[in-house]
Structure formats: structure tokens, C-alpha cells
XYZ file of C-alpha atoms in Angstrom:
274
model
C -0.072 -0.254 -0.149
C 1.335 3.087 -1.071
C -0.090 6.771 0.748
C -1.400 8.894 -1.699
C -0.225 11.387 -2.421
C -1.259 14.668 -0.552
C 2.211 16.094 -0.114
C 4.711 13.293 0.611
C 6.979 13.268 -2.232
C 9.496 11.155 -0.994
C 9.397 7.454 -1.903
C 10.860 7.062 1.525
C 8.090 7.512 3.167
C 5.992 4.345 0.964
C 8.375 1.854 1.812
C 6.465 -1.719 2.494
C 7.874 -1.560 6.487
C 6.165 1.509 7.414
C 2.547 2.424 7.954
C 1.109 5.625 7.481
C -0.145 7.708 10.870
C -2.664 10.242 11.233
C -2.237 11.858 14.919
C -2.997 14.549 17.164
C -4.685 16.648 19.614
C -8.929 15.070 19.852
C -9.312 19.147 19.558
C -8.079 22.216 18.709
C -7.729 24.486 21.644
C -5.667 26.501 20.877
C -2.645 27.760 18.312
C 0.407 27.003 20.267
C -0.958 23.978 21.515
C -1.632 22.216 18.222
C 1.877 23.704 16.484
C 3.475 22.460 19.582
C 2.309 18.641 19.164
C 2.743 19.147 15.671
C 6.294 19.864 15.948
C 6.943 17.102 18.134
C 5.249 14.306 15.682
C 6.799 15.602 12.625
C 10.338 15.327 14.623
C 9.537 11.765 15.617
C 8.316 10.820 12.489
C 10.577 11.870 9.717
C 13.547 10.449 11.990
C 11.447 7.293 11.642
C 10.423 7.581 8.307
C 6.531 6.996 8.831
C 3.865 8.913 6.608
C 2.460 11.873 8.917
C -1.242 12.972 8.536
C -2.001 15.958 11.537
C -5.230 15.198 13.043
C -7.723 18.180 14.737
C -10.851 18.241 15.239
C -11.913 21.981 14.415
C -15.587 21.547 16.143
C -17.027 18.740 18.221
C -20.527 18.406 17.488
C -20.914 15.193 18.785
C -21.292 15.406 22.982
C -22.921 13.953 25.899
C -23.378 16.941 27.899
C -24.866 20.406 27.024
C -22.088 22.381 28.374
C -19.505 20.173 27.534
C -16.391 21.246 25.355
C -17.210 21.947 21.286
C -14.562 24.133 20.402
C -12.760 27.753 20.184
C -14.672 28.759 16.949
C -14.830 27.185 13.564
C -12.659 29.664 11.597
C -10.220 29.705 14.176
C -9.779 26.607 14.870
C -9.449 26.052 10.920
C -7.155 28.504 10.492
C -4.861 27.007 12.987
C -5.285 23.489 10.858
C -4.353 25.458 8.239
C -1.323 27.034 9.409
C -0.466 23.740 10.995
C 0.104 22.271 7.535
C 1.677 25.373 5.891
C 4.638 25.534 8.894
C 5.825 21.818 8.814
C 4.784 20.767 4.992
C 2.151 17.987 6.451
C -1.388 17.173 5.467
C -3.894 17.668 7.733
C -7.385 15.620 8.297
C -10.479 16.751 10.416
C -13.884 16.168 10.488
C -17.327 17.645 9.065
C -20.672 17.335 10.642
C -23.277 18.148 8.264
C -22.981 18.476 4.470
C -22.390 22.523 3.971
C -18.762 22.135 6.626
C -17.102 20.399 3.766
C -16.502 23.273 1.362
C -15.824 25.181 4.102
C -13.430 22.882 5.820
C -11.400 21.640 2.532
C -10.577 25.468 2.443
C -8.475 24.923 4.997
C -7.386 20.693 5.286
C -6.460 17.722 3.009
C -8.339 15.106 4.294
C -11.925 15.636 5.293
C -13.086 12.648 8.108
C -16.620 11.749 8.445
C -17.515 10.487 11.999
C -18.624 6.633 12.673
C -21.874 7.972 13.715
C -22.501 9.767 10.385
C -21.017 7.083 7.990
C -24.385 6.462 6.246
C -25.111 10.294 5.690
C -25.247 9.866 1.906
C -25.410 14.023 1.416
C -21.904 14.397 3.448
C -20.033 11.778 2.161
C -21.227 13.337 -1.090
C -19.656 17.065 -0.036
C -17.024 15.799 0.994
C -15.968 13.643 -1.738
C -16.663 16.686 -4.343
C -14.395 19.289 -2.955
C -11.358 16.672 -4.027
C -10.213 16.369 -1.176
C -9.340 12.763 0.532
C -12.285 11.328 2.592
C -11.141 9.411 5.563
C -15.179 7.742 6.357
C -14.643 6.113 9.908
C -16.580 2.881 10.590
C -20.245 2.688 12.583
C -19.558 1.290 15.788
C -22.850 -0.642 14.585
C -21.541 -1.761 11.164
C -19.408 -4.418 9.817
C -16.311 -4.053 8.135
C -18.101 -5.490 4.554
C -20.832 -3.239 5.114
C -18.244 -0.333 4.484
C -17.923 -0.822 1.232
C -21.019 1.433 0.517
C -19.592 3.812 1.950
C -16.508 3.577 -0.658
C -19.412 3.477 -3.130
C -20.976 6.420 -2.652
C -17.378 8.590 -2.593
C -16.511 7.211 -5.761
C -19.523 7.566 -7.773
C -20.122 11.852 -6.575
C -16.118 11.585 -7.291
C -14.104 8.374 -9.255
C -10.809 10.140 -8.708
C -11.208 10.425 -5.266
C -8.700 8.895 -2.284
C -10.317 6.964 0.471
C -9.873 5.741 3.561
C -11.690 3.500 5.893
C -11.226 3.641 9.690
C -12.508 1.013 12.333
C -13.418 2.336 15.574
C -14.717 -0.831 17.342
C -17.391 -2.215 17.640
C -20.537 -0.910 20.712
C -20.086 -4.245 23.053
C -23.243 -3.112 25.776
C -24.632 0.280 26.617
C -21.026 1.568 27.455
C -18.083 -0.115 25.740
C -16.533 -0.915 23.012
C -14.373 -4.360 21.674
C -12.458 -4.160 18.796
C -13.187 -7.032 16.166
C -9.801 -7.583 13.657
C -11.749 -9.286 11.284
C -12.973 -6.242 10.100
C -9.550 -4.373 9.057
C -9.126 -7.119 6.277
C -12.604 -6.780 5.275
C -12.315 -3.101 4.887
C -9.033 -3.887 2.913
C -11.045 -5.942 -0.070
C -12.760 -2.913 -0.825
C -9.533 -1.726 -2.204
C -8.757 1.078 -0.200
C -6.038 1.985 2.995
C -7.469 0.843 6.094
C -6.724 2.769 9.596
C -6.742 1.239 13.018
C -8.422 3.930 15.155
C -6.276 2.878 18.838
C -7.344 5.801 20.572
C -11.174 5.652 19.894
C -11.512 2.186 20.265
C -10.547 2.447 23.874
C -13.591 4.825 24.795
C -15.992 3.832 27.862
C -18.545 5.907 26.427
C -22.396 6.896 27.795
C -21.257 7.208 30.824
C -23.234 7.763 34.054
C -21.387 11.046 34.259
C -21.830 12.341 30.980
C -18.124 11.914 30.054
C -16.825 9.709 28.430
C -14.136 7.381 30.043
C -11.368 5.061 27.976
C -8.647 2.300 28.707
C -5.223 4.327 27.133
C -3.532 1.619 28.939
C -4.559 -0.445 26.139
C -3.714 1.835 23.455
C -0.634 0.057 22.589
C -2.495 -3.338 22.727
C -4.263 -1.852 20.121
C -1.857 -1.040 17.850
C 0.455 -3.736 18.424
C -2.340 -5.765 16.938
C -3.920 -3.709 14.062
C -0.226 -3.757 12.816
C 0.248 -7.465 13.124
C -3.318 -7.975 11.389
C -2.040 -5.913 8.431
C -2.746 -2.314 9.006
C -2.105 0.638 6.690
C -2.318 3.132 8.869
C -3.194 3.593 12.745
C -5.384 7.323 13.878
C -4.037 8.170 17.305
C -5.019 10.787 19.555
C -2.490 12.539 21.736
C -1.804 15.477 23.829
C 1.134 16.595 26.281
C -1.120 16.221 29.457
C -3.966 14.262 28.624
C -5.588 15.350 32.249
C -6.270 18.501 31.165
C -7.229 17.988 27.725
C -10.534 19.605 27.023
C -11.973 17.249 25.048
C -11.302 13.113 25.036
C -8.594 13.391 27.590
C -9.713 10.052 29.413
C -8.746 7.721 26.028
C -5.248 10.099 24.734
C -1.776 8.734 24.622
C 0.589 10.887 26.542
C 2.788 13.043 24.039
C 5.876 11.708 25.342
C 5.198 7.806 25.281
C 4.251 7.837 21.676
C 7.688 7.587 20.011
C 8.593 4.435 21.866
C 5.317 3.168 20.625
C 5.757 3.826 16.639
C 9.774 2.001 17.249
C 7.984 -1.088 18.807
C 5.173 -0.833 15.917
C 7.774 -0.283 13.137
C 9.461 -3.511 15.025
C 5.954 -5.450 14.711
C 5.419 -4.587 10.901
C 9.145 -5.743 9.548
C 8.727 -9.044 11.714
C 5.385 -10.216 9.665
C 6.687 -8.682 6.201
């Protein structure tokens, strides 16, 4: 699998013994933090020759409680994402929630992400594809990998030349937990697109009585290693310098200072299965 050409042109970034990485904070909390996180991950991924896409949500639309943090303002957050991309010459990705947001976000980022809860929203997928940007569709917690072929069909029908990713983030397991079925990764690869494992959201414990989503970040490495062993093309990891102080999803983010050691281990796993 080769990473679709976004801003990377160095052939060393498409080596078969590498996976690509989508990583960053859950939400854009401010300019300085976004640049700090991006700079650290760029330094790591350049050294390890891992293709990198910076991730950050410009707005969080799916929150349990009314007073949960949703963002610092759409235009400001999107402008910060654009600045990250320019500063480090890397592609960026953000999620969109309604069809009119697609054209707006496409002015600032390289990849538009369809959230898992919205992966069946035809007009939303079509709007993302019609921008000409790459589209990352997250598999719904209620769907199988096989059924995600219809999402790929929708993207390609709207724009035959569109680049498509599919991302697994676990399946609902009871009312407040998720479980990863690794059969979904090869099932989605059968649709002819790169497949990503979301190693942090798959460890969420949603719908808690407190109204704040929980998580099991101690298992991020376990999920990631298993995904690489199964053959995932890419990994999605939310990370933050201090997850306990993060404004969104801190309960299941990887501390930024643990990322480099984890990626080194994952490269060895990747090399072992070739």
C-alpha cells in the first residue's frame, strides 16, 4: 500500500515496512498547543520515516453533555489547522458533521473525515467527495467491515478520482463499552482502499452516567500492535502533552511523551510480519 499523494513526495515514505500515522489532539484547543504537538510528531515521524497526517477537530459536534467543550470557533480552529500544514509541510485532517461544512473545511485541510455515527449519511459523504479532498470514513460502531463497501461506493460515485480511507474504531459492546473485531480490517481492505485502526477511540467507554466518556488508554499499545500485526495500513492516535488537562476526550488519549517509543515498537512488529 502506498500513501496517496497529498504533500509527501519522498518515495522513502511509502516503504512497505512502514504504516502511515494520523495523529494529533482530539480538538484544536489553541494555536500554540497545536503547533507544539505537530512539531514533536513531525520530528518523530521524520526520524522514523513514517508518513504523517496531522489530526485535529475544529469543532466537536457529538457531545453527551450540553456544557461540554465543543471548540474555540470554526474559523479560528480551521486557520490553525491550515497553519500547521503550511509550517511543517504536512497534510491535515479534520472531521465534518453536516454537508455545508465540507466546502468550508476543504479550504483549510487535505483530508475530510466522516465521523463513525455519520458514516451512512449519503449527502455528507457526497459533499466531502465533491470537494476533491481525500475522504476518511470511520466505520460505525454498529456496522461490519463488509458493509463499509457502500461508503466507498458513495465516495467514488460522487468523485471517481477521490482518495478514500476507511477507519475502524471498534464496535459497541453493551451500553458503555467497545470491542475491536480485527476481522474488520481485512474485510475493509477488500474494498480496495487503505484501512486505518483508530487506537484511541476504540478504547472509549461512552455513555457513562457522569456524561463524560471514559477510556482505557493503558491498552492503546495493545490495540496498535494487534492492528499492525493484522496488516493495518495506517494508525489513528489522539495524543496530548497532558491528557488529564485536555478539553476533549482526555480519558483515552496517549500522552505525547509516550508516542515515540510506541512507534518504534510498531515498526519492529511491521518488519516482523513482512
